[in-house]
PDB file of C-alpha atoms in Angstrom:
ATOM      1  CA  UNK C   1      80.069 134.402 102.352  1.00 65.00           C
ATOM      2  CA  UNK C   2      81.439 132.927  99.166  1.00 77.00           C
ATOM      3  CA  UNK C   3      79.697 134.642  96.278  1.00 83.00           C
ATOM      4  CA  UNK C   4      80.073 131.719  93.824  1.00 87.00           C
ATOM      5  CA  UNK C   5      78.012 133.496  91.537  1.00 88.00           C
ATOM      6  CA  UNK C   6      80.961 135.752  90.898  1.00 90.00           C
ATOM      7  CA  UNK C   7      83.616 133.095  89.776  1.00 94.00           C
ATOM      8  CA  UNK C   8      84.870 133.444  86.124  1.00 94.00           C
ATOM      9  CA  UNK C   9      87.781 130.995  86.227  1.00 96.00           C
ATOM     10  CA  UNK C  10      90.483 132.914  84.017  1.00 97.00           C
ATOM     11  CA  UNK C  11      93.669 130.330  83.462  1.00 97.00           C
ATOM     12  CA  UNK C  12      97.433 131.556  83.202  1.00 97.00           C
ATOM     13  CA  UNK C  13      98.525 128.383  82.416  1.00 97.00           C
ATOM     14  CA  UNK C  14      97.303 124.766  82.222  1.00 97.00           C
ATOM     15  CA  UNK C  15     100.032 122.552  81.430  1.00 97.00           C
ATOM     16  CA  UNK C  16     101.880 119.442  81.676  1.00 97.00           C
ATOM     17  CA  UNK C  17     105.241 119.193  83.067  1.00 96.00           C
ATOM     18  CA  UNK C  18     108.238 117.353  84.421  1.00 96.00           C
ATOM     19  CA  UNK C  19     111.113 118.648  87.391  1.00 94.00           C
ATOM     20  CA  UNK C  20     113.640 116.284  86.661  1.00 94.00           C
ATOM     21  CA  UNK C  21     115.833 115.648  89.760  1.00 92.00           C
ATOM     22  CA  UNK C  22     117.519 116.914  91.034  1.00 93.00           C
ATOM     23  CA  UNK C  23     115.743 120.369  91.173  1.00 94.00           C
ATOM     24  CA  UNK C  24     114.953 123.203  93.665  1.00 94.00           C
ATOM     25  CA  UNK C  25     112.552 126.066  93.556  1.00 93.00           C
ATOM     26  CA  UNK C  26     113.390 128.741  96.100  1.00 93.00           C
ATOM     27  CA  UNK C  27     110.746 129.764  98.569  1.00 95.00           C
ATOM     28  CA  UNK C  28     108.586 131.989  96.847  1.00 96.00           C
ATOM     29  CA  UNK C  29     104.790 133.857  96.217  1.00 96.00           C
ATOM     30  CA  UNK C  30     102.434 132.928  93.575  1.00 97.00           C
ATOM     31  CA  UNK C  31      99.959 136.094  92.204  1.00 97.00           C
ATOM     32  CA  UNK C  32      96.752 133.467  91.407  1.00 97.00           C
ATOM     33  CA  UNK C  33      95.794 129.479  92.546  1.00 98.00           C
ATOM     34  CA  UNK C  34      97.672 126.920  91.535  1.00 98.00           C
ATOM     35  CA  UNK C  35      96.244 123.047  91.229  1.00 98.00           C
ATOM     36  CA  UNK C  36      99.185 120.079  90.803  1.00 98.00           C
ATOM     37  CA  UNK C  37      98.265 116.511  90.631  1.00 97.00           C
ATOM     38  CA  UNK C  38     101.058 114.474  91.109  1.00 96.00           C
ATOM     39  CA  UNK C  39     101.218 111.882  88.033  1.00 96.00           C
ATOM     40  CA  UNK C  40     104.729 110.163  89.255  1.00 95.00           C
ATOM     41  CA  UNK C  41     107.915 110.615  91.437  1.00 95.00           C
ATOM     42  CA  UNK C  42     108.105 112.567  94.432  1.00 93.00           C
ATOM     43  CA  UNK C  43     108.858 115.839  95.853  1.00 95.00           C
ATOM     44  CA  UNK C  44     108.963 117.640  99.278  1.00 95.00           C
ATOM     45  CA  UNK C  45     107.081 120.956  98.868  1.00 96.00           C
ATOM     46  CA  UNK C  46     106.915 123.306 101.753  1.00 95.00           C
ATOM     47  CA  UNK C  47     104.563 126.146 103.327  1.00 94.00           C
ATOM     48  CA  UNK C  48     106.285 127.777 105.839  1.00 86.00           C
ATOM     49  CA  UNK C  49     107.362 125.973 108.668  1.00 85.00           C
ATOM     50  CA  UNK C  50     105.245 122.632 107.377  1.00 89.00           C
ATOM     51  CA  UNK C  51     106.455 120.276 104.986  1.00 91.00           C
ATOM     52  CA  UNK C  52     104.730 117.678 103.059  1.00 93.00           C
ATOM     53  CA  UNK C  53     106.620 114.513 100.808  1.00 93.00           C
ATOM     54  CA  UNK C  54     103.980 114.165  97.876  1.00 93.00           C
ATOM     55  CA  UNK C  55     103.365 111.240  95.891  1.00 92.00           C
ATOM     56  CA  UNK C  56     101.736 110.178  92.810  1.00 92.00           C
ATOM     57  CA  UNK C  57      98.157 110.427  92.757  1.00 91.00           C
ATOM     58  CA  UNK C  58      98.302 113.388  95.417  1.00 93.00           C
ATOM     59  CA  UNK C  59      96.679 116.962  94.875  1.00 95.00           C
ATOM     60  CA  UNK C  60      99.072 120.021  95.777  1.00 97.00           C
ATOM     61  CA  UNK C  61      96.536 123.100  96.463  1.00 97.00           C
ATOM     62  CA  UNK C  62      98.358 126.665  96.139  1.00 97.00           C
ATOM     63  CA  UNK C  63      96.801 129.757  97.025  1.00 96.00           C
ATOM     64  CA  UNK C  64      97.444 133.335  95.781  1.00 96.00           C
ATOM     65  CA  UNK C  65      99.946 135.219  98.533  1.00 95.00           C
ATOM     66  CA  UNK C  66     101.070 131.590 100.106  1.00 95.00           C
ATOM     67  CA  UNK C  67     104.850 130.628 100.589  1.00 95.00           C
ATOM     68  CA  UNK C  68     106.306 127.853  99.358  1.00 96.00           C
ATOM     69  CA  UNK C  69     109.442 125.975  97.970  1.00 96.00           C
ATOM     70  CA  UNK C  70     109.936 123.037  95.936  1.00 95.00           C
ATOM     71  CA  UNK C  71     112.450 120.210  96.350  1.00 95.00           C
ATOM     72  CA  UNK C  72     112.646 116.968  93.956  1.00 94.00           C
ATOM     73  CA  UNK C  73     113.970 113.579  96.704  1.00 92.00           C
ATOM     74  CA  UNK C  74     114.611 110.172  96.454  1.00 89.00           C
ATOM     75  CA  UNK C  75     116.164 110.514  93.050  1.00 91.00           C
ATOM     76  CA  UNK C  76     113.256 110.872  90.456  1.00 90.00           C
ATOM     77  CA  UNK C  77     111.781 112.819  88.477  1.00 94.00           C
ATOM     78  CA  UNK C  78     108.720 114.597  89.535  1.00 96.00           C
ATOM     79  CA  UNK C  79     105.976 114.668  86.980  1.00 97.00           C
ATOM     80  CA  UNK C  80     103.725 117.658  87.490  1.00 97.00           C
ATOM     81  CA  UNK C  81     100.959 118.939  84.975  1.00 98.00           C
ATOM     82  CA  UNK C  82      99.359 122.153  87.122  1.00 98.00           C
ATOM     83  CA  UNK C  83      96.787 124.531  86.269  1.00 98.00           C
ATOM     84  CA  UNK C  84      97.703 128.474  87.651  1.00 98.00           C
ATOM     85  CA  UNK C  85      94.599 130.496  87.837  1.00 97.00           C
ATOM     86  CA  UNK C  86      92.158 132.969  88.701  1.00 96.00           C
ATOM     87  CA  UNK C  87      88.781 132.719  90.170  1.00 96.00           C
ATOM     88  CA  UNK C  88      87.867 135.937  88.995  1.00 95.00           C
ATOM     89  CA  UNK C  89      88.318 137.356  85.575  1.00 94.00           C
ATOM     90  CA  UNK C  90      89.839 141.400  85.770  1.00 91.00           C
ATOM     91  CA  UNK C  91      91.651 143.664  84.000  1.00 91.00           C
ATOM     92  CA  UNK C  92      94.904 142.400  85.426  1.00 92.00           C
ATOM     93  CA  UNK C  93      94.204 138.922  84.413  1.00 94.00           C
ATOM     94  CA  UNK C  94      95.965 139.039  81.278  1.00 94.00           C
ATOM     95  CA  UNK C  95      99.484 141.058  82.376  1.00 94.00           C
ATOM     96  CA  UNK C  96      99.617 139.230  85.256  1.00 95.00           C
ATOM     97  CA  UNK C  97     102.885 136.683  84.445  1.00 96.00           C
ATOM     98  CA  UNK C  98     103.643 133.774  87.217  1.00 96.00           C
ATOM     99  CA  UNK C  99     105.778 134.407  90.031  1.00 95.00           C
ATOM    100  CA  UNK C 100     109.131 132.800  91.145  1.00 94.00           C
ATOM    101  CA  UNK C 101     110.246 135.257  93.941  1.00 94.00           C
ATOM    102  CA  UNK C 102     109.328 135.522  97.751  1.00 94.00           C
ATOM    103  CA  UNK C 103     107.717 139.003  98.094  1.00 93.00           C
ATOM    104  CA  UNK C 104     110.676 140.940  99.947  1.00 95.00           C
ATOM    105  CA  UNK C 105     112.046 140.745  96.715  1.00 95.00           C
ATOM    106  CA  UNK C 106     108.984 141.985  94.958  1.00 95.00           C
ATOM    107  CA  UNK C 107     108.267 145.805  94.265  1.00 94.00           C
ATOM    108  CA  UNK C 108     104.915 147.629  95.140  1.00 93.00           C
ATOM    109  CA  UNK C 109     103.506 147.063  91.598  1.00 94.00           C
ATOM    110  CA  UNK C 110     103.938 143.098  91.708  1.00 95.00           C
ATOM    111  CA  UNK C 111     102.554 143.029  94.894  1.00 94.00           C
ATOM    112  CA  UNK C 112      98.974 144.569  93.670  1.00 93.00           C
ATOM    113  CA  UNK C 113      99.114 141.898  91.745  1.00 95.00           C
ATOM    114  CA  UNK C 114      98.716 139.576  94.644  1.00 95.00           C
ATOM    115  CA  UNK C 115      94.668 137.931  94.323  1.00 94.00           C
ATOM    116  CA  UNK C 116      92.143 137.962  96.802  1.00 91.00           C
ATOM    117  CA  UNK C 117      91.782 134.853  98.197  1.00 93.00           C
ATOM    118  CA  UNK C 118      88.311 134.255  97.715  1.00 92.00           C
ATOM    119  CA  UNK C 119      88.162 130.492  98.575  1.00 92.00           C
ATOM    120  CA  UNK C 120      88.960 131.696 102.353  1.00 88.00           C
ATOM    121  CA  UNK C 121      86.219 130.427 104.141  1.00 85.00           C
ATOM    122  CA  UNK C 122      86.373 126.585 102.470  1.00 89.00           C
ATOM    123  CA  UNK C 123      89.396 124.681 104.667  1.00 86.00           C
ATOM    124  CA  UNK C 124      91.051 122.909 101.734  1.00 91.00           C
ATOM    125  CA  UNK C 125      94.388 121.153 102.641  1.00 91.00           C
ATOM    126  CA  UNK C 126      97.851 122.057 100.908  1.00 94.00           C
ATOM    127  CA  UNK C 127      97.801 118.310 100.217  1.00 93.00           C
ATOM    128  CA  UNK C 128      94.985 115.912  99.755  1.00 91.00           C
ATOM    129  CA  UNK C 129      93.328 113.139  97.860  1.00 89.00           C
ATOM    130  CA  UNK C 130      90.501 113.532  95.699  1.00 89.00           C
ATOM    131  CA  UNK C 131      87.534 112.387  97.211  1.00 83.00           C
ATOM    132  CA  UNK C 132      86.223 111.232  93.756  1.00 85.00           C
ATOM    133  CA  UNK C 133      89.468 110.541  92.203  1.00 87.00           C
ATOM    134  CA  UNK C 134      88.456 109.620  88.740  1.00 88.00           C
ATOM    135  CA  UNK C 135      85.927 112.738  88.449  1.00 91.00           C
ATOM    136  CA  UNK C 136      88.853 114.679  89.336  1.00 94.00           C
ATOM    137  CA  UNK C 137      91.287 113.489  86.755  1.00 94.00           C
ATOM    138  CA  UNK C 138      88.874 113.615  83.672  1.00 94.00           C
ATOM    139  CA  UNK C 139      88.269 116.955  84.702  1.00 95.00           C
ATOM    140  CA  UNK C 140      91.908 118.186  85.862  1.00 97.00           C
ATOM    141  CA  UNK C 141      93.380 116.657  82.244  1.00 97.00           C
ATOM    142  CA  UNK C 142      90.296 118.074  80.249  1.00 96.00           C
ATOM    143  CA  UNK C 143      91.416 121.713  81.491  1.00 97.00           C
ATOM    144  CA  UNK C 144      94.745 120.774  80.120  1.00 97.00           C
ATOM    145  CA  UNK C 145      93.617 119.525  76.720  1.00 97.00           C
ATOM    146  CA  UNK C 146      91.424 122.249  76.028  1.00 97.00           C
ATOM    147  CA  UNK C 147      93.656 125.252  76.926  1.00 97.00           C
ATOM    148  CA  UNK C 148      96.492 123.790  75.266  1.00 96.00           C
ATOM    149  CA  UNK C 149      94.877 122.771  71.983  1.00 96.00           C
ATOM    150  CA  UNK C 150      92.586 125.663  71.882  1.00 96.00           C
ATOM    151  CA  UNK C 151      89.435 124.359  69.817  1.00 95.00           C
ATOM    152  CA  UNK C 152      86.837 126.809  68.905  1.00 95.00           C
ATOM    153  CA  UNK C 153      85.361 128.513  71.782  1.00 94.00           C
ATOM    154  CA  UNK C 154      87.946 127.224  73.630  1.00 94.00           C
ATOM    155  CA  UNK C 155      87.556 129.927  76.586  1.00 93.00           C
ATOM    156  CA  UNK C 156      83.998 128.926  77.111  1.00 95.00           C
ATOM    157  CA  UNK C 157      85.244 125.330  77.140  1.00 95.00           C
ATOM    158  CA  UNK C 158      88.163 125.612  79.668  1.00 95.00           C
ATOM    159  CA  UNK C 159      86.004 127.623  82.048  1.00 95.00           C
ATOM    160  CA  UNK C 160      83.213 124.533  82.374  1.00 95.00           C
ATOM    161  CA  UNK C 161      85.995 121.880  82.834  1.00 95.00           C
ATOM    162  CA  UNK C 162      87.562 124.932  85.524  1.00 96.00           C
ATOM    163  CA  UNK C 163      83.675 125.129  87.231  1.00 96.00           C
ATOM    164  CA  UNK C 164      83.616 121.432  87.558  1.00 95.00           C
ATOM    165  CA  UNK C 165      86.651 120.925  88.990  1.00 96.00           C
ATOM    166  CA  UNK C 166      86.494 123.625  91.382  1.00 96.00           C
ATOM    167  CA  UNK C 167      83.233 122.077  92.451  1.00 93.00           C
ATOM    168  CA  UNK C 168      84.790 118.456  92.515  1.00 91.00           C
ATOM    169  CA  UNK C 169      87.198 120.382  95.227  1.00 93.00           C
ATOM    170  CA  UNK C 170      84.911 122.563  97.466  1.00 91.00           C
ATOM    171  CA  UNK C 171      81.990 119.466  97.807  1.00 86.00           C
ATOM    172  CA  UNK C 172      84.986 117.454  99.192  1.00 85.00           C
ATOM    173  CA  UNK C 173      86.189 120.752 101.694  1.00 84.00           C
ATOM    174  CA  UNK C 174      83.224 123.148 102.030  1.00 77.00           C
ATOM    175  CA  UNK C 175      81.548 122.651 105.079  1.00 62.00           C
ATOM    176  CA  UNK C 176      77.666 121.881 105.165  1.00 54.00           C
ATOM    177  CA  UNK C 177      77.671 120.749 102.150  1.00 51.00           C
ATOM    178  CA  UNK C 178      74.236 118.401 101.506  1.00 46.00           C
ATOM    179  CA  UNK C 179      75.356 117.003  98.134  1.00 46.00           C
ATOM    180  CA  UNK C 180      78.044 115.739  99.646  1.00 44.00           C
ATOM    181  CA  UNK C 181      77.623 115.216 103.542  1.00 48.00           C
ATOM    182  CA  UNK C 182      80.692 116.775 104.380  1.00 49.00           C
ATOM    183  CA  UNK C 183      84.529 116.379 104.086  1.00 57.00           C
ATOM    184  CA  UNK C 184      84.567 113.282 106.484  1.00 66.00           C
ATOM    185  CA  UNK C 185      82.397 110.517 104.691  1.00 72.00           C
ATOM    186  CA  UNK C 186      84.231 111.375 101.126  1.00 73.00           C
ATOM    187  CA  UNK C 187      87.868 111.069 102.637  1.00 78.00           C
ATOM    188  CA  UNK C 188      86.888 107.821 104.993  1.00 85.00           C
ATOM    189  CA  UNK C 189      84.944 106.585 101.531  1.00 86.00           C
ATOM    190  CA  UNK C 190      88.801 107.112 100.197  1.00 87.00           C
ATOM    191  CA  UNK C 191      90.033 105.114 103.109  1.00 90.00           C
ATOM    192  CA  UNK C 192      87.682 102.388 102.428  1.00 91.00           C
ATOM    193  CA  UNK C 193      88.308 102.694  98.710  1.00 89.00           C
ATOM    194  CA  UNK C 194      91.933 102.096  98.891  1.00 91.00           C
ATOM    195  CA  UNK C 195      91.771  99.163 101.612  1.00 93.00           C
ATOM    196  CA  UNK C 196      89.161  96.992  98.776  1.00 91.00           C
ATOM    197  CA  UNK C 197      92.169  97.225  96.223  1.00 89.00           C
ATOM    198  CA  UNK C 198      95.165  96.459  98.768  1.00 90.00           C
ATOM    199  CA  UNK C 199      94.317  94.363 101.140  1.00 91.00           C
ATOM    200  CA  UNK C 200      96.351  91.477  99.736  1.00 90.00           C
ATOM    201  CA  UNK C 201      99.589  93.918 100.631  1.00 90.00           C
ATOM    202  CA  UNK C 202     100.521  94.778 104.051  1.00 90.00           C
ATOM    203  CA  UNK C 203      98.829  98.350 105.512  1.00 92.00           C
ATOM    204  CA  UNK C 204      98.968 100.016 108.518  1.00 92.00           C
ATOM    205  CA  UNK C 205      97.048 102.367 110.230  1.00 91.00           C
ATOM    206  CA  UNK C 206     100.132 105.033 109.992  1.00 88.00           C
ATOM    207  CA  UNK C 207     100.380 103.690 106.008  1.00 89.00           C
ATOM    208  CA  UNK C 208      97.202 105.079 105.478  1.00 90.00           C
ATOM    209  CA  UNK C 209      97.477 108.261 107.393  1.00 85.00           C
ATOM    210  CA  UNK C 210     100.289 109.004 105.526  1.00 83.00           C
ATOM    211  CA  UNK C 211      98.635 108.045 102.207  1.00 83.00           C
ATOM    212  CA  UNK C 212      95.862 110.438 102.587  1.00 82.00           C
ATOM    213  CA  UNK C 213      97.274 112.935 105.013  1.00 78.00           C
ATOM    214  CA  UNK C 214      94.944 112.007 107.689  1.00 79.00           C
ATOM    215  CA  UNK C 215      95.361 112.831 111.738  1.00 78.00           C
ATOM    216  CA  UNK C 216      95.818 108.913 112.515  1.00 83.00           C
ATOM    217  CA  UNK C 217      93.311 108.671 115.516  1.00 81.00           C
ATOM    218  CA  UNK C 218      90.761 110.989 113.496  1.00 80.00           C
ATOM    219  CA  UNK C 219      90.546 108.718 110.986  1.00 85.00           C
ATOM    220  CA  UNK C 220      89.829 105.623 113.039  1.00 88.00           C
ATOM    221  CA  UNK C 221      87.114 107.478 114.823  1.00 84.00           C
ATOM    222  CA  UNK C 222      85.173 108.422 111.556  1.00 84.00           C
ATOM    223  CA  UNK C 223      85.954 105.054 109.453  1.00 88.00           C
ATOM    224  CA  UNK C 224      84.365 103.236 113.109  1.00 86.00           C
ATOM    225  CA  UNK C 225      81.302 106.340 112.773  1.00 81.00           C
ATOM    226  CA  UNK C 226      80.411 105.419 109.126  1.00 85.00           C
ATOM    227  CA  UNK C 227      80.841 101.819 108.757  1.00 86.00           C
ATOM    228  CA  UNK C 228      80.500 100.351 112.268  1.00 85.00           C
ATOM    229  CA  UNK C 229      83.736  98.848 112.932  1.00 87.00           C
ATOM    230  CA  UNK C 230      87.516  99.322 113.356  1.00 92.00           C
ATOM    231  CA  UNK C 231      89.533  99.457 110.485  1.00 93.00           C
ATOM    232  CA  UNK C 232      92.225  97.382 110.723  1.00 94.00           C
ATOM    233  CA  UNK C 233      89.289  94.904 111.725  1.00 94.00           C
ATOM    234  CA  UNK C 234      87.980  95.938 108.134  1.00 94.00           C
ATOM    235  CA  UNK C 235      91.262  95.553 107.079  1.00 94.00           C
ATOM    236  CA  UNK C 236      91.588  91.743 108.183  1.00 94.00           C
ATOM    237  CA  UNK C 237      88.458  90.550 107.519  1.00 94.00           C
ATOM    238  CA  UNK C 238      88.632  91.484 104.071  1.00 93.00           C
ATOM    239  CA  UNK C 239      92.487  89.206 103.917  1.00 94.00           C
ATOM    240  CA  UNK C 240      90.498  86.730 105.822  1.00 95.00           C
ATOM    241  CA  UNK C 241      87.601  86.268 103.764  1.00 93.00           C
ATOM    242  CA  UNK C 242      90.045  86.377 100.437  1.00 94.00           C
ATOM    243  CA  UNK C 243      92.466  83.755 102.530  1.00 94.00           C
ATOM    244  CA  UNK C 244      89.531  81.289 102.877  1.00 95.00           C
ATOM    245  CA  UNK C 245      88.195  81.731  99.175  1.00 93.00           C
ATOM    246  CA  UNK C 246      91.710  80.453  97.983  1.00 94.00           C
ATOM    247  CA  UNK C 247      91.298  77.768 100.079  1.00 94.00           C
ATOM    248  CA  UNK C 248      88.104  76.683  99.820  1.00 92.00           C
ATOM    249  CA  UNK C 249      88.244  77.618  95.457  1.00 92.00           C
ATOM    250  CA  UNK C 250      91.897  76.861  94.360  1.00 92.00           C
ATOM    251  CA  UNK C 251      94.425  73.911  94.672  1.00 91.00           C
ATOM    252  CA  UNK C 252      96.641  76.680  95.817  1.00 92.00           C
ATOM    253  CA  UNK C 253      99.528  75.354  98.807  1.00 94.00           C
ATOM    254  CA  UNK C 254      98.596  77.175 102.095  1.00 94.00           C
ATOM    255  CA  UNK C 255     101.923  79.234 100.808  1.00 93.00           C
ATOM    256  CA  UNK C 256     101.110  80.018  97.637  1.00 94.00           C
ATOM    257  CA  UNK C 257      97.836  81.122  99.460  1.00 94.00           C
ATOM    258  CA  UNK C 258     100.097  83.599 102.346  1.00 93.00           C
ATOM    259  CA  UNK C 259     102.099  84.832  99.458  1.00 93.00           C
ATOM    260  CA  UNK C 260      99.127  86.362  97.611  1.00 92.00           C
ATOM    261  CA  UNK C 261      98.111  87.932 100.707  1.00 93.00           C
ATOM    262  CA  UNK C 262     101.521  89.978 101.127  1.00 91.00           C
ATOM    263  CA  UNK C 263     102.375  87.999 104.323  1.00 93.00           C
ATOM    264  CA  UNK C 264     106.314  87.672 105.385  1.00 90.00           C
ATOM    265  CA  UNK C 265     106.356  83.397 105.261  1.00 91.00           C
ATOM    266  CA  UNK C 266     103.236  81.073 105.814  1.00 94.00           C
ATOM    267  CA  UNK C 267     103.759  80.255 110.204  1.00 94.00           C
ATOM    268  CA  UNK C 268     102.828  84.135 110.333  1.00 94.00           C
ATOM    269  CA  UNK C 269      99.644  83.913 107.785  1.00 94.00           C
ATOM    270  CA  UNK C 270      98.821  80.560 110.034  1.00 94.00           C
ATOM    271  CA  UNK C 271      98.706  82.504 113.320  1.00 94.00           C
ATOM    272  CA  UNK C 272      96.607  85.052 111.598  1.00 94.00           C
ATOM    273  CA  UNK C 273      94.378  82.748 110.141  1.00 94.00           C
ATOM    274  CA  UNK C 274      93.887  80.724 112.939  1.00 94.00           C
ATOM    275  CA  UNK C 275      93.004  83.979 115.002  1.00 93.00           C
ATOM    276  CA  UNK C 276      90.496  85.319 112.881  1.00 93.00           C
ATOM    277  CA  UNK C 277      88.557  82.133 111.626  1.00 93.00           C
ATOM    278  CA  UNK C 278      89.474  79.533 114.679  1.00 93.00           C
ATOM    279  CA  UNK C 279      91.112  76.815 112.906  1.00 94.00           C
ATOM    280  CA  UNK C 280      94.376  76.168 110.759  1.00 94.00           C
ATOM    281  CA  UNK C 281      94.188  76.817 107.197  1.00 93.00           C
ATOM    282  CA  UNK C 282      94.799  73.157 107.028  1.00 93.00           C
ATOM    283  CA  UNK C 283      92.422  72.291 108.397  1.00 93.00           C
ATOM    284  CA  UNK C 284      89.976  74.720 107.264  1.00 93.00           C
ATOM    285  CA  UNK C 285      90.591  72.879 103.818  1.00 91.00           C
ATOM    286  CA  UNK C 286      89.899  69.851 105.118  1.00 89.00           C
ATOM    287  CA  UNK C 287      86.665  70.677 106.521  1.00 82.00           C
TER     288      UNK C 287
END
């Protein structure tokens, strides 16, 4: 049982920062947690024998003891402000300097430095996306702002920003959770989310599993659970519905119409108009 009453959030380091490519990081042990949100670029980070190509807007979750390697791809540069550490304030806290080596190469006295992981019981992905994405940010880049400009009392400061954001991260993983109703409704809610502000550019169902690291078939189950149908049929009634306001609305051509939707030429946005409303956009117009 997590004793949250325990948790003094001590940080090493809160910081932004930029891996300009092209840039390795050997595999290697961290001492305390680390938290990256992924501002721009890409980079393929590893744990173990699982690797994951993160993107901007992505959260990279690190925990004390875990190994992992960095690698910048696709020829940018990979823009990462990260928060290392501890859940627990002690009296190695302050000594305790961030870690670049694998622990073969460490010596008995570095390893002691190695934190509990106290977060053990709460399932929370290497990589996700933030359930509540703008809560997240304000609080991720607060934590930054205060324990780099270091107003008065800034200690009491960072460690509120620290509670809330570990909160914003265990209602999204921590099972049971009432506030919250579990990790399921926030991530499909994300789904959902991301569909209302792209669905005049062509997604797929493997699109958005990879955009929110989601087991494909898991994710249609639980989007069909919460909102009562299948979401690619969400998906099309929403370019439907948008198709047919330009029409009806607009003086927009039928292709000026299937370019705003993100379709390939307008005898492809006919067949799908045709299919989902019965009728050519023609002669949906004219009627």
């Amino acid at each position: 049982m997590i004793n949250k009453k325990a948790f003094c959030p001590y940080i090493r380091t809160a910081m932004h920062s930029i891996i300009s490519w092209p840039y390795s990081l050997r595999e290697r042990i961290i001492f305390d947690y680390e938290i990256i949100y992924v501002r721009d670029g890409k980079c393929k980070i590893t744990f173990g024998e699982k690797s994951f190509v993160v993107k901007k807007n992505d959260v990279v979750f690190i925990r004390p003891g875990e190994r992992h390697s960095f690698e910048t791809c696709d020829g940018c540069d990979f823009v990462q402000p990260h928060i290392h550490f501890d859940l627990v304030y002690n009296d190695k806290s302050e000594i305790t300097p961030i870690s670049f080596k694998p622990p073969e190469d460490m010596d008995e006295s570095e390893l002691n430095l190695i934190s509990q992981d106290l977060l053990c019981e709460i399932d929370i992905p290497h990589v996700f996306v933030p359930a509540d994405p703008e809560r997240f940010r304000r609080l991720f880049f607060d934590v930054i702002e205060i324990y780099s400009s270091k107003p008065h009392n800034f200690e009491l400061l960072y460690k509120a920003a620290m509670l809330g954001l570990l909160d914003c991260i265990m209602s999204q993983f921590e099972t049971g959770n009432t506030a919250t109703n579990d990790t399921v409704s926030n991530s499909v809610a994300a789904v959902k989310g991301f569909i209302d502000a792209n669905f005049s550019s062509p997604l797929s169902l493997d699109l958005l599993s990879l955009q929110f690291h989601l087991n494909k078939y898991t994710m249609m189950r639980n989007f069909k659970a919460i909102y009562g149908k299948n979401i690619m049929l969400y998906y099309r009634e929403k370019r439907a519905r948008r198709a047919c306001e330009l029409l009806k609305n607009t003086d927009l051509s039928v292709g000026s119409v299937s370019q705003q939707l993100g379709f390939s030429d307008i005898y492809v946005f006919s067949r799908f108009f045709k299919s989902e409303i019965g009728m050519s956009p023609s002669d949906y117009r004219r009627k």
